[in-house]
Coordinates of C-alpha atoms in Angstrom, one line a residue:
E1 CA 14.2 2.4 -8.1
A2 CA 14.8 5.5 -5.8
L3 CA 11.2 6.7 -6.4
V4 CA 9.9 3.3 -5.6
D5 CA 11.8 3.2 -2.3
I6 CA 10.5 6.6 -1.5
Q7 CA 6.8 5.6 -2.2
R8 CA 7.2 2.3 -0.4
G9 CA 8.5 4.4 2.6
M10 CA 5.6 6.8 2.6
A11 CA 3.2 3.9 2.6
R12 CA 4.8 2.1 5.5
S13 CA 5.0 5.4 7.7
R14 CA 1.3 6.1 7.5
P15 CA -2.0 5.1 5.8
A16 CA -1.7 6.0 2.1
V17 CA -3.8 6.1 -0.9
M18 CA -1.6 6.0 -4.1
E19 CA -2.4 6.0 -7.8
G20 CA -0.4 5.3 -10.7
R21 CA 0.4 2.9 -13.6
D22 CA 2.6 0.5 -11.5
I23 CA 1.5 0.9 -7.9
T24 CA -0.5 -2.5 -7.5
T25 CA 2.1 -4.5 -9.5
V26 CA 5.5 -2.9 -8.5
V27 CA 5.5 -0.3 -5.8
L28 CA 2.9 -1.9 -3.4
K29 CA 2.4 -5.5 -4.5
E30 CA 1.6 -6.4 -0.9
A31 CA -1.1 -3.8 -0.3
R32 CA -4.2 -5.0 1.3
W33 CA -6.6 -3.0 -1.0
K34 CA -5.7 -2.6 -4.7
F35 CA -8.2 -1.2 -7.2
F36 CA -7.8 -1.0 -11.1
L37 CA -10.0 2.0 -12.2
T38 CA -10.9 1.9 -15.8
A39 CA -13.3 3.5 -18.1
D40 CA -14.1 3.2 -21.8
A41 CA -11.7 5.3 -24.1
E42 CA -14.4 7.7 -25.1
E43 CA -15.3 8.5 -21.6
R44 CA -11.7 9.0 -20.5
A45 CA -11.1 11.3 -23.5
K46 CA -14.0 13.4 -22.6
R47 CA -12.8 13.7 -19.0
R48 CA -9.2 14.5 -20.2
K49 CA -10.5 17.1 -22.7
M50 CA -12.7 18.8 -20.0
E51 CA -9.7 18.7 -17.6
M52 CA -7.4 20.3 -20.0
E53 CA -9.9 22.9 -21.2
E54 CA -10.4 24.0 -17.5
K55 CA -6.7 24.6 -17.5
G56 CA -7.0 26.8 -20.6
H57 CA -5.7 24.4 -23.2
T58 CA -7.4 23.9 -26.6
V59 CA -7.8 20.1 -27.3
D60 CA -8.7 18.2 -30.3
F61 CA -11.1 15.4 -29.1
A62 CA -10.5 13.0 -31.9
Q63 CA -6.7 13.3 -31.5
L64 CA -7.0 12.8 -27.8
L65 CA -9.1 9.7 -28.2
D66 CA -6.7 8.2 -30.8
E67 CA -3.9 8.9 -28.4
I68 CA -5.7 7.1 -25.4
I69 CA -6.7 4.1 -27.7
K70 CA -3.0 3.7 -28.8
R71 CA -1.8 3.9 -25.3
D72 CA -4.4 1.3 -24.2
E73 CA -3.2 -1.0 -26.9
S74 CA 0.4 -0.7 -25.7
D75 CA -0.6 -1.2 -22.2
R76 CA -2.5 -4.4 -22.9
Q77 CA 0.8 -6.0 -24.4
V78 CA 3.6 -5.1 -22.0
G79 CA 4.4 -3.7 -18.5
P80 CA 2.7 -3.2 -15.2
M81 CA -0.7 -2.4 -16.6
K82 CA -0.8 -5.7 -18.6
E83 CA 0.0 -7.6 -15.4
A84 CA -2.6 -5.5 -13.3
M85 CA -5.4 -6.3 -15.8
E86 CA -4.4 -9.9 -16.0
I87 CA -4.5 -10.1 -12.2
A88 CA -7.8 -8.2 -11.9
A89 CA -9.5 -10.6 -14.5
R90 CA -8.7 -13.7 -12.4
E91 CA -11.1 -14.9 -10.0
D92 CA -8.5 -15.4 -7.4
G93 CA -6.7 -12.0 -8.1
D94 CA -6.1 -9.5 -5.4
I95 CA -6.9 -6.5 -7.5
V96 CA -10.5 -5.2 -8.0
M97 CA -11.4 -4.1 -11.4
L98 CA -13.7 -1.1 -11.2
D99 CA -15.3 0.3 -14.4
T100 CA -16.0 4.0 -13.7
T101 CA -17.4 4.8 -17.1
S102 CA -20.9 5.8 -15.8
M103 CA -19.6 6.9 -12.3
T104 CA -19.1 10.3 -10.8
P105 CA -16.0 10.9 -8.8
D106 CA -18.1 10.6 -5.6
E107 CA -19.6 7.4 -6.8
V108 CA -16.2 5.9 -7.5
V109 CA -14.9 6.9 -3.9
N110 CA -18.1 5.6 -2.4
S111 CA -17.7 2.2 -4.2
I112 CA -14.2 1.8 -3.0
V113 CA -14.9 2.8 0.6
E114 CA -17.9 0.3 0.7
R115 CA -15.6 -2.4 -0.7
V116 CA -12.9 -1.8 1.9
K117 CA -15.6 -1.7 4.8
A118 CA -17.1 -4.9 3.6
G119 CA -13.5 -6.5 3.5
M120 CA -12.7 -5.2 6.8
E121 CA -15.8 -6.7 8.4
G122 CA -14.7 -10.0 6.8
L123 CA -11.4 -9.7 8.8
A124 CA -13.0 -9.2 12.2

């Protein structure tokens, strides 16, 4: 609860971009722009393996993939991730689901920026 209060205070005091498993469903439920980034499990495992190897860690790809798949299964059943996925799947939901499987980091950012710009034009 204390961390949620701190995060909310940060977002109230200045424009903020936050990421985390419960930002859209717990911390900043009232945020104007909410994006749920996803990618298929194999792609996420490749990304995580590369990230960890860059830090000098040895990683077993099959084990990493298995852990991601198990966590995904758990997330789909309970908690803030389940709620976010359900909201993003609804036509009237206020969370945008963005599949980043075949996107570079720059493409992800550009996609989000373009959606926000288009949404802001709609507010004018």
